[in-house]
PDB file of C-alpha atoms in Angstrom:
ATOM      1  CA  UNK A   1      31.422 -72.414-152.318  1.00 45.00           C
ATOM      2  CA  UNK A   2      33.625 -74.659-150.274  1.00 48.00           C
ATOM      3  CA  UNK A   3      37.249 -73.732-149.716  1.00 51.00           C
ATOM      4  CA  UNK A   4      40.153 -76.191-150.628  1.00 46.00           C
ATOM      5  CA  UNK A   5      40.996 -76.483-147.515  1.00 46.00           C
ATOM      6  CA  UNK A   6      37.591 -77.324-146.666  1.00 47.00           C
ATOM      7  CA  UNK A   7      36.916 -79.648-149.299  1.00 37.00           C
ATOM      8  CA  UNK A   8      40.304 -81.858-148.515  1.00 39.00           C
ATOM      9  CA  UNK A   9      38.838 -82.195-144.908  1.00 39.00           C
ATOM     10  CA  UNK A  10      35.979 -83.609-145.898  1.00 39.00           C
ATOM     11  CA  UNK A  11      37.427 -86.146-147.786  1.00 38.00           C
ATOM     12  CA  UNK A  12      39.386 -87.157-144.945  1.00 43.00           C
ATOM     13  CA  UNK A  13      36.626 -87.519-142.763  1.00 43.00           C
ATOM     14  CA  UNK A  14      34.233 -89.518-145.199  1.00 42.00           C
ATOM     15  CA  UNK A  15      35.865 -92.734-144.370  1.00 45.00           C
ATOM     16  CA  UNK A  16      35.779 -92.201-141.054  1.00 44.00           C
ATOM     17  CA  UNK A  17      31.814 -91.157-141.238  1.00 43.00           C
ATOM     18  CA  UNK A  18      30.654 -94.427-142.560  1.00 43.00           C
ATOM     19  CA  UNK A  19      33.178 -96.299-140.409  1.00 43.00           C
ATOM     20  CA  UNK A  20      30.923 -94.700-137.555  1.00 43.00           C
ATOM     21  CA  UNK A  21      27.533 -94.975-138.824  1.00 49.00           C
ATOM     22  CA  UNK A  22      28.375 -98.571-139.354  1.00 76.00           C
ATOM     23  CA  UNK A  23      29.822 -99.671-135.916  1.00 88.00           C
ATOM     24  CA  UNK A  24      28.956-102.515-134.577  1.00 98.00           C
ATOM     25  CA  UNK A  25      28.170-104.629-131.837  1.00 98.00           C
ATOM     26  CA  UNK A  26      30.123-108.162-130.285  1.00 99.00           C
ATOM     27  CA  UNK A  27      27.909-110.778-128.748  1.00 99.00           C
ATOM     28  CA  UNK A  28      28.865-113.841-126.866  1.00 99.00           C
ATOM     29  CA  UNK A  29      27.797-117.079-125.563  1.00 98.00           C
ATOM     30  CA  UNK A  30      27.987-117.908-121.737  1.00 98.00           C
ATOM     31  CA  UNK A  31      27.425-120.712-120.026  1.00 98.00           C
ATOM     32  CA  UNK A  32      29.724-123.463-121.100  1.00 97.00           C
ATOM     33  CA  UNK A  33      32.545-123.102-118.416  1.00 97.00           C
ATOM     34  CA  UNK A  34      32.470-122.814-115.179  1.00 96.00           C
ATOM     35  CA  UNK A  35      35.888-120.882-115.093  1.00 96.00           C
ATOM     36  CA  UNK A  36      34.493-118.569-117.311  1.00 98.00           C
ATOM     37  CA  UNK A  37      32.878-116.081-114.459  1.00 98.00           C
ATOM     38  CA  UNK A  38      29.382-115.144-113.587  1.00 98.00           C
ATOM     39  CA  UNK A  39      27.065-114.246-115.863  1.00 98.00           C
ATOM     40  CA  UNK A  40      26.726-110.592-114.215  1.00 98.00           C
ATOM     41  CA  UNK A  41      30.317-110.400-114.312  1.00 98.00           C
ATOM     42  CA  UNK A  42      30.552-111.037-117.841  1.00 98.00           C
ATOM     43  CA  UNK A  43      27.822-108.318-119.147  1.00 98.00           C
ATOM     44  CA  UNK A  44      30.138-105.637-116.256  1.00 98.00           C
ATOM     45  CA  UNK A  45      32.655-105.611-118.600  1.00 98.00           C
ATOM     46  CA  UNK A  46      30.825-103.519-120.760  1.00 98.00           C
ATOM     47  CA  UNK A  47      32.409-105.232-123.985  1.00 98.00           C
ATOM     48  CA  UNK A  48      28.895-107.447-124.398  1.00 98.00           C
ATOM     49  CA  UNK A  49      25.496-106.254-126.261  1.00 98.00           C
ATOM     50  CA  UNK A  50      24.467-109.646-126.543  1.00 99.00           C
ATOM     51  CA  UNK A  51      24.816-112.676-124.221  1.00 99.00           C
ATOM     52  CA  UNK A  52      23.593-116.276-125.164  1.00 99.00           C
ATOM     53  CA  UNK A  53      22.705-118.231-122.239  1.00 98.00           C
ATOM     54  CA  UNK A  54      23.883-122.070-123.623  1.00 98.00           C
ATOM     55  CA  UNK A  55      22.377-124.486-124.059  1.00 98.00           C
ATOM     56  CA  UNK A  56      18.959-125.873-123.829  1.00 98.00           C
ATOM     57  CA  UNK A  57      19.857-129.472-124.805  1.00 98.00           C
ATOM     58  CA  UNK A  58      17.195-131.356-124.858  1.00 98.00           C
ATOM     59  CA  UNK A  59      13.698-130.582-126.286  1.00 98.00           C
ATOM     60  CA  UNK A  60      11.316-131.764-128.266  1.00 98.00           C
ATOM     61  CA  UNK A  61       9.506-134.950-129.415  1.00 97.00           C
ATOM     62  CA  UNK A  62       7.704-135.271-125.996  1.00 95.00           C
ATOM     63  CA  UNK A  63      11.025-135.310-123.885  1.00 98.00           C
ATOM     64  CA  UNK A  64      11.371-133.515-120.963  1.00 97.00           C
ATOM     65  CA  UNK A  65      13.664-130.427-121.310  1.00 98.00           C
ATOM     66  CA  UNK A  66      17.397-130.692-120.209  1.00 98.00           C
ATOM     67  CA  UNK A  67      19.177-126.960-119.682  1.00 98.00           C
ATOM     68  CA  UNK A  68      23.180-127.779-119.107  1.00 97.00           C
ATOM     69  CA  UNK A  69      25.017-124.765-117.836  1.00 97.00           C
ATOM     70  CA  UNK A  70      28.141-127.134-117.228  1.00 95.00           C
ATOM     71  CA  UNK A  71      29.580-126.334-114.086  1.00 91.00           C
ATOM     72  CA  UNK A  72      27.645-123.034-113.305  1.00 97.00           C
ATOM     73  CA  UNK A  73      24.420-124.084-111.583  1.00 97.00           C
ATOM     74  CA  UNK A  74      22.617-127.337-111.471  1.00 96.00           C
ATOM     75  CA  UNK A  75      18.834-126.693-113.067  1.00 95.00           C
ATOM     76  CA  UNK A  76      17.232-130.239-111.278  1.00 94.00           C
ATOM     77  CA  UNK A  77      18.278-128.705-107.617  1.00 95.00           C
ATOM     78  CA  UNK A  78      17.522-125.217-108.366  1.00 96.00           C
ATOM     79  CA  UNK A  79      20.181-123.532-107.996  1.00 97.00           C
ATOM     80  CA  UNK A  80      20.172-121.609-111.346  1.00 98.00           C
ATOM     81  CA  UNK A  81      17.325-119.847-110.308  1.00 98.00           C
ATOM     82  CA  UNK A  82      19.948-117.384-108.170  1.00 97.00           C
ATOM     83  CA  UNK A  83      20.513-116.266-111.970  1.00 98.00           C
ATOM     84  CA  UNK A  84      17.323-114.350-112.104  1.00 98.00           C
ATOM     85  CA  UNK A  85      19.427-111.448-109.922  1.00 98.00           C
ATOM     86  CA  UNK A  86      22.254-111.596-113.284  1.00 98.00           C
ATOM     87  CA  UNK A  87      19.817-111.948-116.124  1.00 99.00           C
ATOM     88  CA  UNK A  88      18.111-108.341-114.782  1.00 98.00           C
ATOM     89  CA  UNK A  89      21.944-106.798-113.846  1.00 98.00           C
ATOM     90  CA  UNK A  90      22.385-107.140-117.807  1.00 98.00           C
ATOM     91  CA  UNK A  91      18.682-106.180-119.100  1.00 98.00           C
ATOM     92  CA  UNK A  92      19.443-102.713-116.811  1.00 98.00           C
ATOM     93  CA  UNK A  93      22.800-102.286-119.124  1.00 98.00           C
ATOM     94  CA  UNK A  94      20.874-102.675-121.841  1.00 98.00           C
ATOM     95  CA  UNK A  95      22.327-105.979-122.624  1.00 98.00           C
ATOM     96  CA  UNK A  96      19.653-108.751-124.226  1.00 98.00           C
ATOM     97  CA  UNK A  97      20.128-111.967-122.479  1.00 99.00           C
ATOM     98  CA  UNK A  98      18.749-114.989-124.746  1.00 99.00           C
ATOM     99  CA  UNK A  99      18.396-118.661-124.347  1.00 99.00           C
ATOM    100  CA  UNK A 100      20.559-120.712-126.909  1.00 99.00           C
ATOM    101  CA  UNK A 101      18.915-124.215-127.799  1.00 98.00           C
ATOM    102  CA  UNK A 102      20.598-126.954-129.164  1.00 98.00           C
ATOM    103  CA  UNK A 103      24.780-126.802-129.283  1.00 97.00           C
ATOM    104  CA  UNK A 104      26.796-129.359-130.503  1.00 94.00           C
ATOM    105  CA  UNK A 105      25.993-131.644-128.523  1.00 92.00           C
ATOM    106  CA  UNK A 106      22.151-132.484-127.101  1.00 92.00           C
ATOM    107  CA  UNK A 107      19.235-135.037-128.033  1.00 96.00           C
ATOM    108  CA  UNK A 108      17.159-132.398-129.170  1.00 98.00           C
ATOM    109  CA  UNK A 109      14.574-132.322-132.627  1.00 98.00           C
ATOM    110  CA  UNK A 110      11.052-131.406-133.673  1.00 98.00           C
ATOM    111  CA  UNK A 111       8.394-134.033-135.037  1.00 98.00           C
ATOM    112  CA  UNK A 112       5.576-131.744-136.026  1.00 98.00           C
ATOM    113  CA  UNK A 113       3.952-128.233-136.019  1.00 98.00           C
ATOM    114  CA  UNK A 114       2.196-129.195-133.092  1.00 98.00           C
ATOM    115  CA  UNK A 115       5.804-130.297-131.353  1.00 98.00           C
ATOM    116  CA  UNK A 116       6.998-127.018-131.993  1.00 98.00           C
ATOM    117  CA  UNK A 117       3.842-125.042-130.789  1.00 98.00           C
ATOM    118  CA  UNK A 118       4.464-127.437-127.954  1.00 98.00           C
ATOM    119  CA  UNK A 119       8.058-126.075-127.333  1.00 98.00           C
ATOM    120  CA  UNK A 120       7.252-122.610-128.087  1.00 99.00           C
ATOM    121  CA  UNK A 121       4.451-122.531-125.518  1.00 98.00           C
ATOM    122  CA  UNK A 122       6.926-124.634-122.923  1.00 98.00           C
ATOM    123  CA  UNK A 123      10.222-121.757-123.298  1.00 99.00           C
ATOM    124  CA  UNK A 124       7.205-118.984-123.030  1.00 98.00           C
ATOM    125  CA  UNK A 125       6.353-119.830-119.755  1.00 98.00           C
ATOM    126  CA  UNK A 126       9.521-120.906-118.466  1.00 98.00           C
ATOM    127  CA  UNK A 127      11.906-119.065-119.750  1.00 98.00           C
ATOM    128  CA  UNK A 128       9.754-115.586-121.520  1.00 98.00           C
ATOM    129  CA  UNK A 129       7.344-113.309-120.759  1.00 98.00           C
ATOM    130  CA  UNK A 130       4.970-116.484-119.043  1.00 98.00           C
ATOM    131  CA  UNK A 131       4.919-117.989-116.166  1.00 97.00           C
ATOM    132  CA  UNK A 132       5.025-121.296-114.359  1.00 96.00           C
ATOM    133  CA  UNK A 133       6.043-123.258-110.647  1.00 94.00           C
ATOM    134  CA  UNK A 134       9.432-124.475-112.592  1.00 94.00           C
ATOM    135  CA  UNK A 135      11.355-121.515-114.261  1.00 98.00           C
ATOM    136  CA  UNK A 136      14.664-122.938-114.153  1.00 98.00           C
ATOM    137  CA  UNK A 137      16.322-119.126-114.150  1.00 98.00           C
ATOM    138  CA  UNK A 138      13.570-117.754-112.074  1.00 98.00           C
ATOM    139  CA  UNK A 139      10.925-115.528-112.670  1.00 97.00           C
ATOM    140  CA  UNK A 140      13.185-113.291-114.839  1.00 98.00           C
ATOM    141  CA  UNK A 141      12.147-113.252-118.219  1.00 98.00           C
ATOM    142  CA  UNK A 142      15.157-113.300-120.919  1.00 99.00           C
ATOM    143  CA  UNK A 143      14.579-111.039-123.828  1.00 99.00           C
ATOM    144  CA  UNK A 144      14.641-114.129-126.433  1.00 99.00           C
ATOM    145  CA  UNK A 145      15.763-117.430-127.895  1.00 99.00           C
ATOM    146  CA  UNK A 146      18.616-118.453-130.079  1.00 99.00           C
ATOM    147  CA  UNK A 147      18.794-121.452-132.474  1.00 99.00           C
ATOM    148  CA  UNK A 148      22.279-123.213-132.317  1.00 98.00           C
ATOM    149  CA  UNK A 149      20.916-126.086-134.476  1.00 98.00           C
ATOM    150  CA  UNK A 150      23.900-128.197-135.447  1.00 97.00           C
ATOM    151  CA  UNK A 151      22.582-131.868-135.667  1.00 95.00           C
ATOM    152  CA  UNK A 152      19.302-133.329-136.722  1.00 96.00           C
ATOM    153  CA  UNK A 153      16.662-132.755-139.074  1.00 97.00           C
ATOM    154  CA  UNK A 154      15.880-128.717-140.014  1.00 98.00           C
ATOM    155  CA  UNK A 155      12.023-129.447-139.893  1.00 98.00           C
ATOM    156  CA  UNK A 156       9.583-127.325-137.743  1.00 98.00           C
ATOM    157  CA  UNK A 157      12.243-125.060-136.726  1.00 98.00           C
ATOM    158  CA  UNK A 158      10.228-122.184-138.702  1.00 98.00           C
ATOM    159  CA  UNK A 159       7.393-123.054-136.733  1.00 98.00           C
ATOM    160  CA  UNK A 160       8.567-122.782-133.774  1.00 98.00           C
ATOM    161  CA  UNK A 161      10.031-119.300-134.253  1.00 99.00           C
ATOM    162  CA  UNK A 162       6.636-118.396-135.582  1.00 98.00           C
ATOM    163  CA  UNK A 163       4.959-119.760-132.484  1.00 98.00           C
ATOM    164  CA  UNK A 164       7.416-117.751-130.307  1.00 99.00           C
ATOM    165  CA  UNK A 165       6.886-114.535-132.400  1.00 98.00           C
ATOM    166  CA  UNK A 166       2.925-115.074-131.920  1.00 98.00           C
ATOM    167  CA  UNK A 167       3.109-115.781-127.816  1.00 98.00           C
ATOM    168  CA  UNK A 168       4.771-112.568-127.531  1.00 98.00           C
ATOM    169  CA  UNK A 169       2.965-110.147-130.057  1.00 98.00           C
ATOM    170  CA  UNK A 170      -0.467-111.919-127.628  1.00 98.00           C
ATOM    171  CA  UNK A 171       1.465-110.463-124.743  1.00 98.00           C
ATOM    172  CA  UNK A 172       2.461-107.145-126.282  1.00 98.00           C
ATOM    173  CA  UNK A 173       5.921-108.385-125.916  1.00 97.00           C
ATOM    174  CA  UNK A 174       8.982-108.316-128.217  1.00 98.00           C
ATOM    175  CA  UNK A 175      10.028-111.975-128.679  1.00 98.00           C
ATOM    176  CA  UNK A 176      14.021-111.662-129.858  1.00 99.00           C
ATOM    177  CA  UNK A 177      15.355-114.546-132.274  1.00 99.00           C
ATOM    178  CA  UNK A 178      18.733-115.221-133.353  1.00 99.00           C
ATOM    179  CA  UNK A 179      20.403-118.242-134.960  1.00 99.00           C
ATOM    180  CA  UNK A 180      23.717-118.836-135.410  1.00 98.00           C
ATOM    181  CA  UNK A 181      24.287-121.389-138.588  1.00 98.00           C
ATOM    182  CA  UNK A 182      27.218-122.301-140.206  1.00 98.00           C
ATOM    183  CA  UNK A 183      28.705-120.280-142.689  1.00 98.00           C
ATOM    184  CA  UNK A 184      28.429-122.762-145.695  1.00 98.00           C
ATOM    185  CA  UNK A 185      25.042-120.936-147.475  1.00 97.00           C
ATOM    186  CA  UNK A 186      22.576-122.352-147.268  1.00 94.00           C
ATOM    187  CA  UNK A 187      23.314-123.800-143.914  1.00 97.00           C
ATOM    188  CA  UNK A 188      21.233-126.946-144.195  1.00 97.00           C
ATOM    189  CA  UNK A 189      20.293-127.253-140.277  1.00 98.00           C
ATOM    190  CA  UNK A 190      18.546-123.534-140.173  1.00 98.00           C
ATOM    191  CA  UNK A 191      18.085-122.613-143.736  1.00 98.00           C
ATOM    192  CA  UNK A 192      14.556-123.480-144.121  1.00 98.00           C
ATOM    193  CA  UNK A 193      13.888-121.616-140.732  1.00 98.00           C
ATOM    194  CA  UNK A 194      15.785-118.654-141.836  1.00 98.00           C
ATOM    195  CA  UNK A 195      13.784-118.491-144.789  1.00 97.00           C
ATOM    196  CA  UNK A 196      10.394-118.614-143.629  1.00 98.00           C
ATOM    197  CA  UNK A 197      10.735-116.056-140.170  1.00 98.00           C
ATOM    198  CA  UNK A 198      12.560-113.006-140.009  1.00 98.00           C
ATOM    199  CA  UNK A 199      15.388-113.638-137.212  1.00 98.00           C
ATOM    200  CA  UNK A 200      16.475-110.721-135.655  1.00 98.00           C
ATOM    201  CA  UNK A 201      20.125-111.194-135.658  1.00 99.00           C
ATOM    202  CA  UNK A 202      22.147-114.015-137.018  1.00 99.00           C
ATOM    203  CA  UNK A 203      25.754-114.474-135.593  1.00 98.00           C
ATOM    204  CA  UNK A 204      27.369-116.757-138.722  1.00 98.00           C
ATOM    205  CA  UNK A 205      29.736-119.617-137.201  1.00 98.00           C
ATOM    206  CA  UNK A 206      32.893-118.469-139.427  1.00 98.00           C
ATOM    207  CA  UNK A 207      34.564-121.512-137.980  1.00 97.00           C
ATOM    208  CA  UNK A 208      35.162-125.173-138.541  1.00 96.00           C
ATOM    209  CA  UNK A 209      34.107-124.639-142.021  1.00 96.00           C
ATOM    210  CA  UNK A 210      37.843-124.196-144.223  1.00 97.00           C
ATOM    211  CA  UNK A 211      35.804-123.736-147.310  1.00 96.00           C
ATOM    212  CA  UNK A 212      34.353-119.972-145.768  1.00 98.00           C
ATOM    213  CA  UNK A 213      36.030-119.586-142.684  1.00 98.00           C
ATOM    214  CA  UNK A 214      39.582-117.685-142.239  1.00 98.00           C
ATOM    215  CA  UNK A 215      41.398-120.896-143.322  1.00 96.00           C
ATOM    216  CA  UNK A 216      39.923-119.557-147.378  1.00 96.00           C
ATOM    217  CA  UNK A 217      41.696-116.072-146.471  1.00 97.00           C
ATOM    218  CA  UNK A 218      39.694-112.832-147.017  1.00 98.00           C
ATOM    219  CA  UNK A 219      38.095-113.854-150.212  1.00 97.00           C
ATOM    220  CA  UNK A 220      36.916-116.828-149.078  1.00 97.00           C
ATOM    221  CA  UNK A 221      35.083-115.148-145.590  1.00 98.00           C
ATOM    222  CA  UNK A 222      33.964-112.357-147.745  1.00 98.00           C
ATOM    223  CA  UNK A 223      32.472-114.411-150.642  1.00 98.00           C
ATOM    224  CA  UNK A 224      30.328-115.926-148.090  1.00 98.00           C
ATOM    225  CA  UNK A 225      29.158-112.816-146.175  1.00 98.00           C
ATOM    226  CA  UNK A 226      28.099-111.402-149.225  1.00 98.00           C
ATOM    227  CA  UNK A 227      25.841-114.317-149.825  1.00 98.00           C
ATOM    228  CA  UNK A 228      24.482-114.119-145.766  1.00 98.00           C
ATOM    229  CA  UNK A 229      23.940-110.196-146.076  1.00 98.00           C
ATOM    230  CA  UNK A 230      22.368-110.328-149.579  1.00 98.00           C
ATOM    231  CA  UNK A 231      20.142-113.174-148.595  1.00 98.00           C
ATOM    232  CA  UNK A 232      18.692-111.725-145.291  1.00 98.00           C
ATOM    233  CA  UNK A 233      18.104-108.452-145.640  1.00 97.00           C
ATOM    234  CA  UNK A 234      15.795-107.453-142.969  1.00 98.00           C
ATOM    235  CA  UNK A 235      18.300-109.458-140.120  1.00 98.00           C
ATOM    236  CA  UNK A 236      21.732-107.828-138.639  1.00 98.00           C
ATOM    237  CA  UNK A 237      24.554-110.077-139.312  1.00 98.00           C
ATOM    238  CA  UNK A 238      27.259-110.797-137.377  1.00 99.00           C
ATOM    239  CA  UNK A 239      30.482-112.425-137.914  1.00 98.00           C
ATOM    240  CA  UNK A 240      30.991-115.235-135.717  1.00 98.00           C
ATOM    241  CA  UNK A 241      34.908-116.191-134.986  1.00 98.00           C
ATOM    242  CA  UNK A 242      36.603-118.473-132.104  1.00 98.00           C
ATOM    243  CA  UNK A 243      37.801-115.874-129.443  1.00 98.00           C
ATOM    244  CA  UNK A 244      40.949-117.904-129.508  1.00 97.00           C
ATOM    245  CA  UNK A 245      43.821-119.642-131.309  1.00 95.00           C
ATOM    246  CA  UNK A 246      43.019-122.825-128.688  1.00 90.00           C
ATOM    247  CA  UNK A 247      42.376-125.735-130.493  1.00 81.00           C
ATOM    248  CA  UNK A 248      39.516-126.820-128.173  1.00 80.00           C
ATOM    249  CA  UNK A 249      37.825-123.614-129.147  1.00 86.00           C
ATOM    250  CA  UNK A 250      37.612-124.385-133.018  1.00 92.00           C
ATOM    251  CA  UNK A 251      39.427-126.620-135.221  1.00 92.00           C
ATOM    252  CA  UNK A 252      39.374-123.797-137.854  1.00 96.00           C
ATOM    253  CA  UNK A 253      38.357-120.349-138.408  1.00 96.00           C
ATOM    254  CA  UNK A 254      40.464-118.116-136.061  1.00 98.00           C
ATOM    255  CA  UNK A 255      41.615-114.543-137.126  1.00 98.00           C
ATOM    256  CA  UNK A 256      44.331-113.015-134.915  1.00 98.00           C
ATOM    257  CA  UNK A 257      43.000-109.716-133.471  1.00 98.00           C
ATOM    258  CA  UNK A 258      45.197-107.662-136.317  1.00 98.00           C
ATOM    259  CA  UNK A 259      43.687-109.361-139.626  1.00 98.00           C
ATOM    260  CA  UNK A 260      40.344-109.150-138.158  1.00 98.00           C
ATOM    261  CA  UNK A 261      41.045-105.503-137.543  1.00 98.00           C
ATOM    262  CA  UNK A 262      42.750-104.148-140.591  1.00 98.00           C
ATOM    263  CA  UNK A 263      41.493-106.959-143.330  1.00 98.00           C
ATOM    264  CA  UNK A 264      38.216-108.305-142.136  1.00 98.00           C
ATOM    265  CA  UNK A 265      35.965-106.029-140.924  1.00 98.00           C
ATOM    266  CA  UNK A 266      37.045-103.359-143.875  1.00 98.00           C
ATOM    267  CA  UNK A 267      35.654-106.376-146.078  1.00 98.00           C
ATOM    268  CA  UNK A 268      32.388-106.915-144.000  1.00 98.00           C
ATOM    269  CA  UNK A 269      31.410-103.526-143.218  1.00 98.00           C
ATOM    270  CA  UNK A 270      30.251-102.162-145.747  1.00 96.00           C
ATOM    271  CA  UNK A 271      27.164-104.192-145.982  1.00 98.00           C
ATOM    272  CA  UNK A 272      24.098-102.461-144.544  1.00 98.00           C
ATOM    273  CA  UNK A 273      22.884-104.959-142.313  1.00 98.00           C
ATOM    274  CA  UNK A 274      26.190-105.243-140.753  1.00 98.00           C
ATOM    275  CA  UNK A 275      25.498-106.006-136.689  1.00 98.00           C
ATOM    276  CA  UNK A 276      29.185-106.947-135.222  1.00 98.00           C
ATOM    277  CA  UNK A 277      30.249-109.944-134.350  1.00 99.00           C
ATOM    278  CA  UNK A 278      29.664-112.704-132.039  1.00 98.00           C
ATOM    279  CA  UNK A 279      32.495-114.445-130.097  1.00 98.00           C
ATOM    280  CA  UNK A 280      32.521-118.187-128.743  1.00 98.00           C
ATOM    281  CA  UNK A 281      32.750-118.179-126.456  1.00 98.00           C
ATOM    282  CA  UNK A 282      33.134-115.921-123.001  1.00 98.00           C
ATOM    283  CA  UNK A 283      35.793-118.453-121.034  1.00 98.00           C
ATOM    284  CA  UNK A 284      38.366-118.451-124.564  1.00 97.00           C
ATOM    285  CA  UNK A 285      37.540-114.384-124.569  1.00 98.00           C
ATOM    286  CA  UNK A 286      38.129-113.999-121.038  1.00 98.00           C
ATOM    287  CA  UNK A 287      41.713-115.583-121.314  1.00 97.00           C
ATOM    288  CA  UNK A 288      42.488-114.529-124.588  1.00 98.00           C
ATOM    289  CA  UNK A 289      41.498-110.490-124.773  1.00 98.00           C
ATOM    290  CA  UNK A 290      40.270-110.981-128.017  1.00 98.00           C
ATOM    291  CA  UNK A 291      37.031-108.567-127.520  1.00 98.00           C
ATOM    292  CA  UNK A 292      38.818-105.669-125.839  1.00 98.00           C
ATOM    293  CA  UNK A 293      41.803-105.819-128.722  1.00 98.00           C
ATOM    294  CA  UNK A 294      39.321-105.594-131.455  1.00 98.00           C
ATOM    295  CA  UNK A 295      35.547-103.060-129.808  1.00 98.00           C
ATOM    296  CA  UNK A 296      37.296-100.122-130.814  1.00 98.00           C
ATOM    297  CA  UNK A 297      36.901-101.374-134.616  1.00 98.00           C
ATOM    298  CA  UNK A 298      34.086-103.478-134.427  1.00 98.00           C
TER     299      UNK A 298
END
């Protein structure tokens, strides 16, 4: 039989043992600022499991693709193919780099199945495990595609995460899909899409929502990651917050570095498909800190 002593200690630990076995992971989109630093730069800090390469702007309904990496690289001259040497620098880290489509802003929707096929079969070859003369990061092949739907109509989205699931289970390749909708449930630009495909991780935009972001407190951040977390069982879900107080980085929805710490994530964690959270973006975390304040309790 266990000793007093004994006994006490364990209780102690307890906490800390499911603290552990639930730790997470921070991901972060990159690509959006050219004062942010290189992409290789940003998965050497060793804070990043996850990097979004954003955005894909334009796709679908027969238009020709548009990839805007603001002031990194310039896709039409070809100059973002030097990324090919920082999207295999992360993948040896064991960072997964993915493709982000869509963003706030773009001219970007799908018309039918065979639009999305069409799209599927187009970010395959140029961007996956295919190949083609015109792979606008070069012949690298990112580990998958995010949906950062925000405008438009949600139809065919589904599809086309089916379609990319398919080209790569052909290949005997793991096809990676995240989406990162807002946190009002059911988010009405991915929530059919969530629903039909099994995403692999979904970073919820806790921002520029006041009804479930930080603005509603604890409650109102925790009501609505029950809901996520319930509803999507078989995804990890992460926590998306602005990785600063700057008001060009969200209009709502920040959590200083202390609340997220010591209210939050003791309100998140406990769900089992917990995954960490997901930061926009790298240039506010870069100036800000906000990632190496809060790994330790992430």
């Amino acid at each position: 039989m266990a000793s007093p002593s004994h006994l006490l200690l364990i209780v102690f630990l307890l906490p800390a043992l499911a603290a552990f076995s639930n730790a997470g992971n921070i991901a972060v989109y990159w690509g959006q600022n050219g004062n942010e630093g290189s992409l290789a730069d940003t998965c050497n800090t060793g804070l990043y499991s996850y990097v979004m390469i954003s955005f894909l702007t334009t796709f679908g309904n027969d238009q020709t693709p548009v990839l805007n990496l603001a002031g990194h690289c310039d896709p039409p001259s070809g100059t973002c193919t030097d990324l090919t040497a920082h999207i295999r620098q992360c993948q040896s880290q064991g960072i997964k780099v993915l493709l982000s489509l869509g963003g706030d802003i773009g001219n970007y929707s799908l018309s039918s199945n065979d639009d999305a096929t069409s799209v599927a079969r187009y970010l395959w070859d140029n961007y996956l495990g295919g190949s083609s003369s015109s792979r606008p990061l070069g012949d690298a092949a990112l580990d998958g595609i995010d949906f950062d739907i925000e405008h438009g109509s949600p139809d065919h989205y589904g599809e086309l995460a089916q379609s990319l699931v398919d080209l790569g289970n052909q290949a005997g390749t793991k096809v990676y899909l995240s989406a990162a909708p807002q946190c009002p449930f059911l988010d009405q630009h991915l929530g059919p899409a969530l629903q039909a495909v099994t995403f692999d991780y979904v970073w919820v935009q806790f921002y520029n929502n006041r009804d479930c972001d930080y603005s509603s407190m604890v409650s109102g951040v925790a009501g609505a990651w029950k809901m996520w977390t319930s509803s999507l069982q078989s995804s990890e879900v992460f926590l998306g917050v602005p990785a600063s107080a700057a008001k060009d980085d969200a209009g709502s929805g920040y959590i200083p570095p202390d609340d997220l710490t010591s209210q939050v994530l003791p309100a998140i964690k406990q769900a089992s498909n917990y995954g960490g959270i997901m930061l926009w973006n790298r240039y506010f975390d870069r100036i800000s800190g906000y990632s190496v304040a809060v790994r330790n309790s992430v």
